[in-house]
């Protein structure tokens, strides 16, 4: 099968070589498309690769019926409608590591340029001026650097700042005292960072909670003469408030690589002599451009080949060693979900997934998503996938529970799916048998040993002599071959089940005939 990929922003040629080497991928490079042009052409593509120029809006995602993946060659994804992508089952991947070094280095370059007024002095010299007294700077050594946001880039900046003998105080919602101590920095609240820092650099994502995080109130908390750096995202700093703070001499200077509006339309802020500015160059190195393109290209190839992405944005990302351990259970989890959907006679209101044994020690979120996919595809079709399965479950009012226990009941690992409707609950459990593959080992209270594939037939009946024979004879009359049969019972003469694997899908009239056989209570075909 051939997949079509559109590259709509300039990407490193070396970075997309891996895409071009895949025989089943066809790459189209069309940069500079308008919104309407992209809307017109997107329908035929299976994947879209962008940087920051292309705005992937909801209407574009809705039009892109074949779209499976969006790759953002960079860190931020604020130019992509993540909610729409998730709703439509499109996996969004980015490259969080590819430009980390480049962005951290640029931040330090901007910090030093700001402290020593290098751009202003250079500009003066280009005007044939020799004015050393006008460009006296400040040293970094011994000053306090406040780092707001200690993710990958913020942490790299903190390490580099320590090399310049700055005292680093950082704020991040997930920074603990223990982690700060290991890094040799101080952990503070946002207020403490604002109040103590001589220099402040921001490294948070842009989202509602961080938009204008550095605003007039924040400036009022800072030391007089503070210097501000933003190489993260335009909008984290309120530019009007920064402009006024500089005019009021509260802020001695600012170094800005990103802006609320790009390209800049209003230049009043960057025209201030106290401001050092670059046109969003944080990731603009040869190495970074190659790295981010390589990273997203590899992830897009993985997604189109049915594999797991390394850096999904709208899917939880797991360490490689954890993914390696849970990946063998992907097929089982989906099959158990599909099986459970067949068991339900009414709309499912609640799904409980139990992980037992070694699985209890791992992050099994992808398996839970995969199980939901198996359940929902039964009625919602193939457009349900790992990305949008929780979204659709929420829309359908289905409660999801995930529970773990070390008790395995004789199995190394056991995965149990319980679905609950108004009338009651059904359970199905499965495992991986060493060398034998996936197995369904329990249906409700009955122990079985069934390979979860092909055409299955679940028959509930009373445990009476001849019941199995009557079923076999009737199927033979309609030329239905039985591949395997498993029988489970509660006690002699009580309720029992048969699990049959048959060679083809059974017609409705055959099912009706089976239902009429004495001692048979229910016949349910299950297509896996």
Short mmCIF file of N, CA and C in Angstrom, two decimals, residues 24-160:
data_model
loop_
_atom_site.label_atom_id
_atom_site.label_comp_id
_atom_site.label_asym_id
_atom_site.label_seq_id
_atom_site.Cartn_x
_atom_site.Cartn_y
_atom_site.Cartn_z
N UNK A 24 7.21 2.49 -0.15
CA UNK A 24 5.75 2.62 -0.12
C UNK A 24 5.29 4.02 0.27
N UNK A 25 6.23 4.98 0.36
CA UNK A 25 5.87 6.36 0.70
C UNK A 25 6.12 7.27 -0.50
N UNK A 26 5.15 8.11 -0.80
CA UNK A 26 5.30 9.11 -1.87
C UNK A 26 5.29 10.49 -1.22
N UNK A 27 6.37 11.25 -1.43
CA UNK A 27 6.55 12.54 -0.76
C UNK A 27 6.27 13.68 -1.73
N UNK A 28 5.40 14.60 -1.33
CA UNK A 28 5.17 15.84 -2.07
C UNK A 28 5.62 17.01 -1.20
N UNK A 29 6.47 17.87 -1.75
CA UNK A 29 6.93 19.06 -1.03
C UNK A 29 6.31 20.29 -1.67
N UNK A 30 5.36 20.90 -0.95
CA UNK A 30 4.69 22.12 -1.42
C UNK A 30 4.68 23.11 -0.27
N UNK A 31 5.64 24.01 -0.24
CA UNK A 31 5.73 24.97 0.85
C UNK A 31 5.03 26.28 0.46
N UNK A 32 4.68 27.04 1.49
CA UNK A 32 4.06 28.34 1.24
C UNK A 32 2.61 28.27 0.81
N UNK A 33 1.93 27.15 1.06
CA UNK A 33 0.52 27.03 0.69
C UNK A 33 -0.34 27.93 1.55
N UNK A 34 -1.32 28.56 0.95
CA UNK A 34 -2.29 29.32 1.73
C UNK A 34 -3.23 28.33 2.43
N UNK A 35 -4.02 28.86 3.37
CA UNK A 35 -4.98 28.01 4.06
C UNK A 35 -5.93 27.34 3.08
N UNK A 36 -6.44 28.09 2.13
CA UNK A 36 -7.39 27.54 1.15
C UNK A 36 -6.73 26.50 0.24
N UNK A 37 -5.48 26.74 -0.12
CA UNK A 37 -4.76 25.78 -0.97
C UNK A 37 -4.52 24.48 -0.23
N UNK A 38 -4.16 24.59 1.05
CA UNK A 38 -3.96 23.38 1.86
C UNK A 38 -5.28 22.63 2.04
N UNK A 39 -6.35 23.39 2.26
CA UNK A 39 -7.67 22.80 2.42
C UNK A 39 -8.08 22.03 1.17
N UNK A 40 -7.68 22.55 0.05
CA UNK A 40 -8.05 21.96 -1.24
C UNK A 40 -7.30 20.65 -1.51
N UNK A 41 -6.07 20.57 -1.02
CA UNK A 41 -5.22 19.44 -1.40
C UNK A 41 -5.04 18.38 -0.32
N UNK A 42 -5.40 18.68 0.93
CA UNK A 42 -5.04 17.81 2.06
C UNK A 42 -5.73 16.45 2.03
N UNK A 43 -6.87 16.36 1.33
CA UNK A 43 -7.71 15.17 1.40
C UNK A 43 -6.98 13.90 0.95
N UNK A 44 -6.03 14.02 0.07
CA UNK A 44 -5.38 12.83 -0.48
C UNK A 44 -4.19 12.34 0.32
N UNK A 45 -3.85 13.05 1.40
CA UNK A 45 -2.61 12.72 2.12
C UNK A 45 -2.86 11.92 3.39
N UNK A 46 -1.90 11.03 3.67
CA UNK A 46 -1.95 10.19 4.87
C UNK A 46 -1.15 10.81 6.01
N UNK A 47 -0.22 11.69 5.71
CA UNK A 47 0.59 12.34 6.74
C UNK A 47 0.96 13.75 6.28
N UNK A 48 1.13 14.63 7.25
CA UNK A 48 1.48 16.02 6.99
C UNK A 48 2.66 16.40 7.88
N UNK A 49 3.72 16.96 7.28
CA UNK A 49 4.89 17.41 8.04
C UNK A 49 4.97 18.93 7.95
N UNK A 50 5.08 19.59 9.12
CA UNK A 50 5.09 21.05 9.17
C UNK A 50 6.17 21.52 10.14
N UNK A 51 6.45 22.82 10.06
CA UNK A 51 7.20 23.50 11.12
C UNK A 51 6.22 24.45 11.81
N UNK A 52 6.53 25.73 11.86
CA UNK A 52 5.62 26.65 12.56
C UNK A 52 4.78 27.49 11.61
N UNK A 53 5.14 27.50 10.30
CA UNK A 53 4.42 28.37 9.38
C UNK A 53 3.00 27.87 9.09
N UNK A 54 2.85 26.60 8.82
CA UNK A 54 1.55 26.04 8.46
C UNK A 54 0.65 25.95 9.69
N UNK A 55 -0.55 26.50 9.59
CA UNK A 55 -1.53 26.42 10.66
C UNK A 55 -2.48 25.26 10.34
N UNK A 56 -2.40 24.21 11.14
CA UNK A 56 -3.23 23.02 10.91
C UNK A 56 -4.49 23.18 11.74
N UNK A 57 -5.51 23.76 11.13
CA UNK A 57 -6.73 24.12 11.84
C UNK A 57 -7.75 22.97 11.80
N UNK A 58 -8.81 23.17 12.55
CA UNK A 58 -9.86 22.15 12.65
C UNK A 58 -10.46 21.82 11.30
N UNK A 59 -10.73 22.84 10.47
CA UNK A 59 -11.36 22.56 9.18
C UNK A 59 -10.43 21.78 8.25
N UNK A 60 -9.13 22.01 8.38
CA UNK A 60 -8.19 21.23 7.58
C UNK A 60 -8.18 19.77 8.02
N UNK A 61 -8.16 19.55 9.33
CA UNK A 61 -8.16 18.17 9.86
C UNK A 61 -9.46 17.46 9.49
N UNK A 62 -10.58 18.16 9.55
CA UNK A 62 -11.87 17.54 9.19
C UNK A 62 -11.91 17.18 7.71
N UNK A 63 -11.27 17.98 6.87
CA UNK A 63 -11.25 17.69 5.44
C UNK A 63 -10.31 16.52 5.12
N UNK A 64 -9.30 16.31 5.96
CA UNK A 64 -8.24 15.32 5.69
C UNK A 64 -8.71 13.92 6.09
N UNK A 65 -9.56 13.32 5.27
CA UNK A 65 -10.18 12.04 5.60
C UNK A 65 -9.17 10.90 5.74
N UNK A 66 -8.04 11.00 5.05
CA UNK A 66 -7.05 9.91 5.09
C UNK A 66 -5.92 10.17 6.08
N UNK A 67 -5.93 11.33 6.72
CA UNK A 67 -4.79 11.75 7.54
C UNK A 67 -4.64 10.86 8.78
N UNK A 68 -3.44 10.35 8.97
CA UNK A 68 -3.14 9.48 10.11
C UNK A 68 -2.12 10.10 11.06
N UNK A 69 -1.29 11.00 10.53
CA UNK A 69 -0.24 11.57 11.36
C UNK A 69 0.09 12.99 10.92
N UNK A 70 0.39 13.83 11.91
CA UNK A 70 0.93 15.17 11.67
C UNK A 70 2.26 15.25 12.40
N UNK A 71 3.32 15.56 11.68
CA UNK A 71 4.63 15.69 12.29
C UNK A 71 5.03 17.14 12.38
N UNK A 72 5.34 17.61 13.58
CA UNK A 72 5.79 18.99 13.79
C UNK A 72 7.29 18.96 14.03
N UNK A 73 8.06 19.45 13.07
CA UNK A 73 9.52 19.45 13.17
C UNK A 73 9.96 20.55 14.12
N UNK A 74 9.81 20.30 15.40
CA UNK A 74 10.13 21.26 16.45
C UNK A 74 9.43 20.84 17.72
N UNK A 75 9.44 21.71 18.72
CA UNK A 75 8.87 21.36 20.02
C UNK A 75 7.41 21.77 20.13
N UNK A 76 7.12 23.06 19.97
CA UNK A 76 5.77 23.57 20.16
C UNK A 76 4.80 23.07 19.11
N UNK A 77 3.56 22.86 19.51
CA UNK A 77 2.52 22.41 18.56
C UNK A 77 1.32 23.36 18.61
N UNK A 78 1.57 24.64 18.98
CA UNK A 78 0.46 25.57 19.09
C UNK A 78 -0.12 25.96 17.74
N UNK A 79 0.54 25.57 16.64
CA UNK A 79 -0.03 25.83 15.31
C UNK A 79 -0.87 24.66 14.82
N UNK A 80 -1.11 23.68 15.70
CA UNK A 80 -1.91 22.49 15.35
C UNK A 80 -3.08 22.39 16.32
N UNK A 81 -4.28 22.18 15.80
CA UNK A 81 -5.46 22.01 16.66
C UNK A 81 -5.44 20.59 17.21
N UNK A 82 -4.89 20.44 18.42
CA UNK A 82 -4.72 19.11 19.00
C UNK A 82 -6.06 18.45 19.31
N UNK A 83 -7.05 19.23 19.76
CA UNK A 83 -8.36 18.65 20.07
C UNK A 83 -8.99 18.04 18.82
N UNK A 84 -8.91 18.76 17.73
CA UNK A 84 -9.48 18.25 16.47
C UNK A 84 -8.71 17.02 16.00
N UNK A 85 -7.39 17.05 16.12
CA UNK A 85 -6.59 15.89 15.71
C UNK A 85 -6.95 14.67 16.54
N UNK A 86 -7.09 14.86 17.84
CA UNK A 86 -7.43 13.74 18.73
C UNK A 86 -8.82 13.20 18.40
N UNK A 87 -9.78 14.10 18.20
CA UNK A 87 -11.15 13.68 17.88
C UNK A 87 -11.19 12.85 16.60
N UNK A 88 -10.36 13.20 15.63
CA UNK A 88 -10.38 12.51 14.34
C UNK A 88 -9.34 11.40 14.25
N UNK A 89 -8.71 11.08 15.38
CA UNK A 89 -7.81 9.94 15.41
C UNK A 89 -6.49 10.16 14.72
N UNK A 90 -6.05 11.42 14.64
CA UNK A 90 -4.78 11.73 13.98
C UNK A 90 -3.70 11.87 15.05
N UNK A 91 -2.64 11.10 14.93
CA UNK A 91 -1.54 11.18 15.89
C UNK A 91 -0.66 12.37 15.54
N UNK A 92 -0.41 13.21 16.52
CA UNK A 92 0.49 14.35 16.34
C UNK A 92 1.81 14.03 17.03
N UNK A 93 2.91 14.15 16.29
CA UNK A 93 4.23 13.92 16.87
C UNK A 93 5.07 15.18 16.72
N UNK A 94 6.00 15.36 17.62
CA UNK A 94 6.92 16.48 17.51
C UNK A 94 8.35 15.99 17.73
N UNK A 95 9.28 16.93 17.85
CA UNK A 95 10.69 16.57 18.02
C UNK A 95 11.23 17.32 19.23
N UNK A 96 10.91 16.85 20.44
CA UNK A 96 11.28 17.61 21.63
C UNK A 96 12.77 17.64 21.92
N UNK A 97 13.52 16.69 21.38
CA UNK A 97 14.96 16.63 21.69
C UNK A 97 15.83 17.26 20.61
N UNK A 98 15.33 17.31 19.38
CA UNK A 98 16.17 17.67 18.24
C UNK A 98 16.78 19.05 18.31
N UNK A 99 16.06 20.02 18.89
CA UNK A 99 16.60 21.38 18.93
C UNK A 99 16.92 21.84 20.34
N UNK A 100 16.98 20.92 21.30
CA UNK A 100 17.24 21.29 22.70
C UNK A 100 18.57 22.03 22.84
N UNK A 101 19.63 21.45 22.27
CA UNK A 101 20.94 22.08 22.40
C UNK A 101 20.97 23.43 21.70
N UNK A 102 20.39 23.49 20.50
CA UNK A 102 20.38 24.74 19.74
C UNK A 102 19.65 25.84 20.50
N UNK A 103 18.48 25.52 21.06
CA UNK A 103 17.69 26.53 21.77
C UNK A 103 18.39 26.98 23.06
N UNK A 104 19.02 26.03 23.75
CA UNK A 104 19.73 26.38 24.99
C UNK A 104 20.93 27.28 24.68
N UNK A 105 21.66 26.94 23.62
CA UNK A 105 22.80 27.77 23.24
C UNK A 105 22.36 29.18 22.83
N UNK A 106 21.25 29.26 22.09
CA UNK A 106 20.76 30.58 21.68
C UNK A 106 20.34 31.41 22.89
N UNK A 107 19.72 30.74 23.86
CA UNK A 107 19.32 31.45 25.08
C UNK A 107 20.53 32.04 25.78
N UNK A 108 21.60 31.24 25.90
CA UNK A 108 22.81 31.75 26.55
C UNK A 108 23.45 32.88 25.74
N UNK A 109 23.40 32.74 24.40
CA UNK A 109 23.94 33.81 23.55
C UNK A 109 23.16 35.10 23.74
N UNK A 110 21.83 34.98 23.83
CA UNK A 110 20.99 36.17 24.03
C UNK A 110 21.22 36.77 25.42
N UNK A 111 21.40 35.89 26.41
CA UNK A 111 21.65 36.35 27.77
C UNK A 111 22.95 37.16 27.84
N UNK A 112 24.00 36.65 27.22
CA UNK A 112 25.28 37.35 27.23
C UNK A 112 25.23 38.64 26.40
N UNK A 113 24.54 38.57 25.27
CA UNK A 113 24.39 39.77 24.44
C UNK A 113 23.66 40.86 25.19
N UNK A 114 22.65 40.44 25.96
CA UNK A 114 21.88 41.40 26.75
C UNK A 114 22.74 42.01 27.86
N UNK A 115 23.51 41.15 28.55
CA UNK A 115 24.32 41.63 29.67
C UNK A 115 25.42 42.58 29.20
N UNK A 116 26.02 42.27 28.04
CA UNK A 116 27.17 43.07 27.58
C UNK A 116 26.82 44.04 26.45
N UNK A 117 25.54 44.10 26.08
CA UNK A 117 25.04 45.06 25.08
C UNK A 117 25.80 44.94 23.76
N UNK A 118 26.10 43.71 23.39
CA UNK A 118 26.92 43.44 22.20
C UNK A 118 26.25 43.92 20.91
N UNK A 119 24.96 43.62 20.66
CA UNK A 119 24.35 44.07 19.40
C UNK A 119 24.34 45.59 19.26
N UNK A 120 24.07 46.29 20.37
CA UNK A 120 24.02 47.75 20.31
C UNK A 120 25.41 48.31 20.00
N UNK A 121 26.43 47.74 20.63
CA UNK A 121 27.79 48.20 20.40
C UNK A 121 28.23 47.92 18.97
N UNK A 122 27.84 46.77 18.48
CA UNK A 122 28.18 46.40 17.09
C UNK A 122 27.52 47.38 16.11
N UNK A 123 26.24 47.67 16.35
CA UNK A 123 25.51 48.59 15.47
C UNK A 123 26.17 49.98 15.50
N UNK A 124 26.59 50.41 16.68
CA UNK A 124 27.25 51.71 16.80
C UNK A 124 28.56 51.73 16.02
N UNK A 125 29.32 50.66 16.12
CA UNK A 125 30.59 50.59 15.41
C UNK A 125 30.38 50.59 13.91
N UNK A 126 29.31 49.94 13.45
CA UNK A 126 29.00 49.93 12.02
C UNK A 126 28.67 51.35 11.52
N UNK A 127 28.26 52.22 12.44
CA UNK A 127 27.97 53.62 12.09
C UNK A 127 29.23 54.48 12.21
N UNK A 128 30.38 53.82 12.34
CA UNK A 128 31.68 54.49 12.43
C UNK A 128 31.81 55.29 13.72
N UNK A 129 31.15 54.80 14.79
CA UNK A 129 31.25 55.44 16.10
C UNK A 129 32.19 54.62 16.99
N UNK A 130 32.88 55.32 17.89
CA UNK A 130 33.74 54.63 18.86
C UNK A 130 33.35 55.17 20.24
N UNK A 131 32.34 54.49 20.85
CA UNK A 131 31.73 55.04 22.07
C UNK A 131 31.71 53.96 23.15
N UNK A 132 32.86 53.72 23.74
CA UNK A 132 32.98 52.65 24.73
C UNK A 132 32.14 52.92 25.97
N UNK A 133 32.04 54.15 26.40
CA UNK A 133 31.34 54.45 27.65
C UNK A 133 29.83 54.20 27.55
N UNK A 134 29.30 54.27 26.33
CA UNK A 134 27.84 54.12 26.16
C UNK A 134 27.39 52.67 26.30
N UNK A 135 28.34 51.73 26.24
CA UNK A 135 27.93 50.33 26.21
C UNK A 135 28.57 49.51 27.32
N UNK A 136 28.61 50.10 28.48
CA UNK A 136 29.09 49.38 29.67
C UNK A 136 28.03 48.34 30.05
N UNK A 137 28.48 47.09 30.24
CA UNK A 137 27.55 46.01 30.57
C UNK A 137 27.65 45.57 32.02
N UNK A 138 27.08 44.41 32.31
CA UNK A 138 27.14 43.80 33.65
C UNK A 138 27.66 42.38 33.52
N UNK A 139 28.31 41.91 34.56
CA UNK A 139 28.80 40.52 34.57
C UNK A 139 27.69 39.56 35.01
N UNK A 140 27.85 38.31 34.58
CA UNK A 140 26.92 37.26 34.99
C UNK A 140 27.32 36.64 36.33
N UNK A 141 28.60 36.53 36.55
CA UNK A 141 29.12 35.86 37.74
C UNK A 141 28.49 36.42 39.02
N UNK A 142 27.97 35.49 39.83
CA UNK A 142 27.41 35.86 41.12
C UNK A 142 25.99 36.39 41.09
N UNK A 143 25.45 36.59 39.88
CA UNK A 143 24.07 37.08 39.76
C UNK A 143 23.09 35.89 39.89
N UNK A 144 21.84 36.22 40.14
CA UNK A 144 20.79 35.20 40.23
C UNK A 144 20.05 35.09 38.90
N UNK A 145 20.03 33.88 38.34
CA UNK A 145 19.26 33.62 37.13
C UNK A 145 17.99 32.87 37.50
N UNK A 146 16.85 33.46 37.23
CA UNK A 146 15.58 32.77 37.45
C UNK A 146 15.15 32.05 36.19
N UNK A 147 14.93 30.74 36.30
CA UNK A 147 14.49 29.93 35.16
C UNK A 147 13.04 29.53 35.41
N UNK A 148 12.16 30.02 34.57
CA UNK A 148 10.73 29.69 34.71
C UNK A 148 10.41 28.61 33.69
N UNK A 149 10.23 27.38 34.17
CA UNK A 149 10.00 26.22 33.32
C UNK A 149 11.29 25.43 33.18
N UNK A 150 11.32 24.25 33.79
CA UNK A 150 12.56 23.46 33.80
C UNK A 150 12.35 22.16 33.04
N UNK A 151 11.90 22.29 31.79
CA UNK A 151 11.83 21.12 30.93
C UNK A 151 13.20 20.84 30.33
N UNK A 152 13.20 20.23 29.13
CA UNK A 152 14.47 19.88 28.51
C UNK A 152 15.36 21.10 28.29
N UNK A 153 14.80 22.14 27.67
CA UNK A 153 15.60 23.31 27.34
C UNK A 153 15.92 24.11 28.60
N UNK A 154 14.94 24.31 29.47
CA UNK A 154 15.19 25.04 30.71
C UNK A 154 16.29 24.39 31.54
N UNK A 155 16.30 23.06 31.59
CA UNK A 155 17.33 22.35 32.35
C UNK A 155 18.71 22.54 31.72
N UNK A 156 18.76 22.50 30.38
CA UNK A 156 20.04 22.71 29.69
C UNK A 156 20.56 24.12 29.94
N UNK A 157 19.67 25.10 29.93
CA UNK A 157 20.08 26.47 30.23
C UNK A 157 20.62 26.57 31.65
N UNK A 158 19.95 25.90 32.59
CA UNK A 158 20.41 25.92 33.98
C UNK A 158 21.81 25.35 34.11
N UNK A 159 22.08 24.23 33.43
CA UNK A 159 23.42 23.64 33.47
C UNK A 159 24.47 24.60 32.91
N UNK A 160 24.15 25.22 31.80
CA UNK A 160 25.10 26.14 31.18
C UNK A 160 25.31 27.39 32.05
#
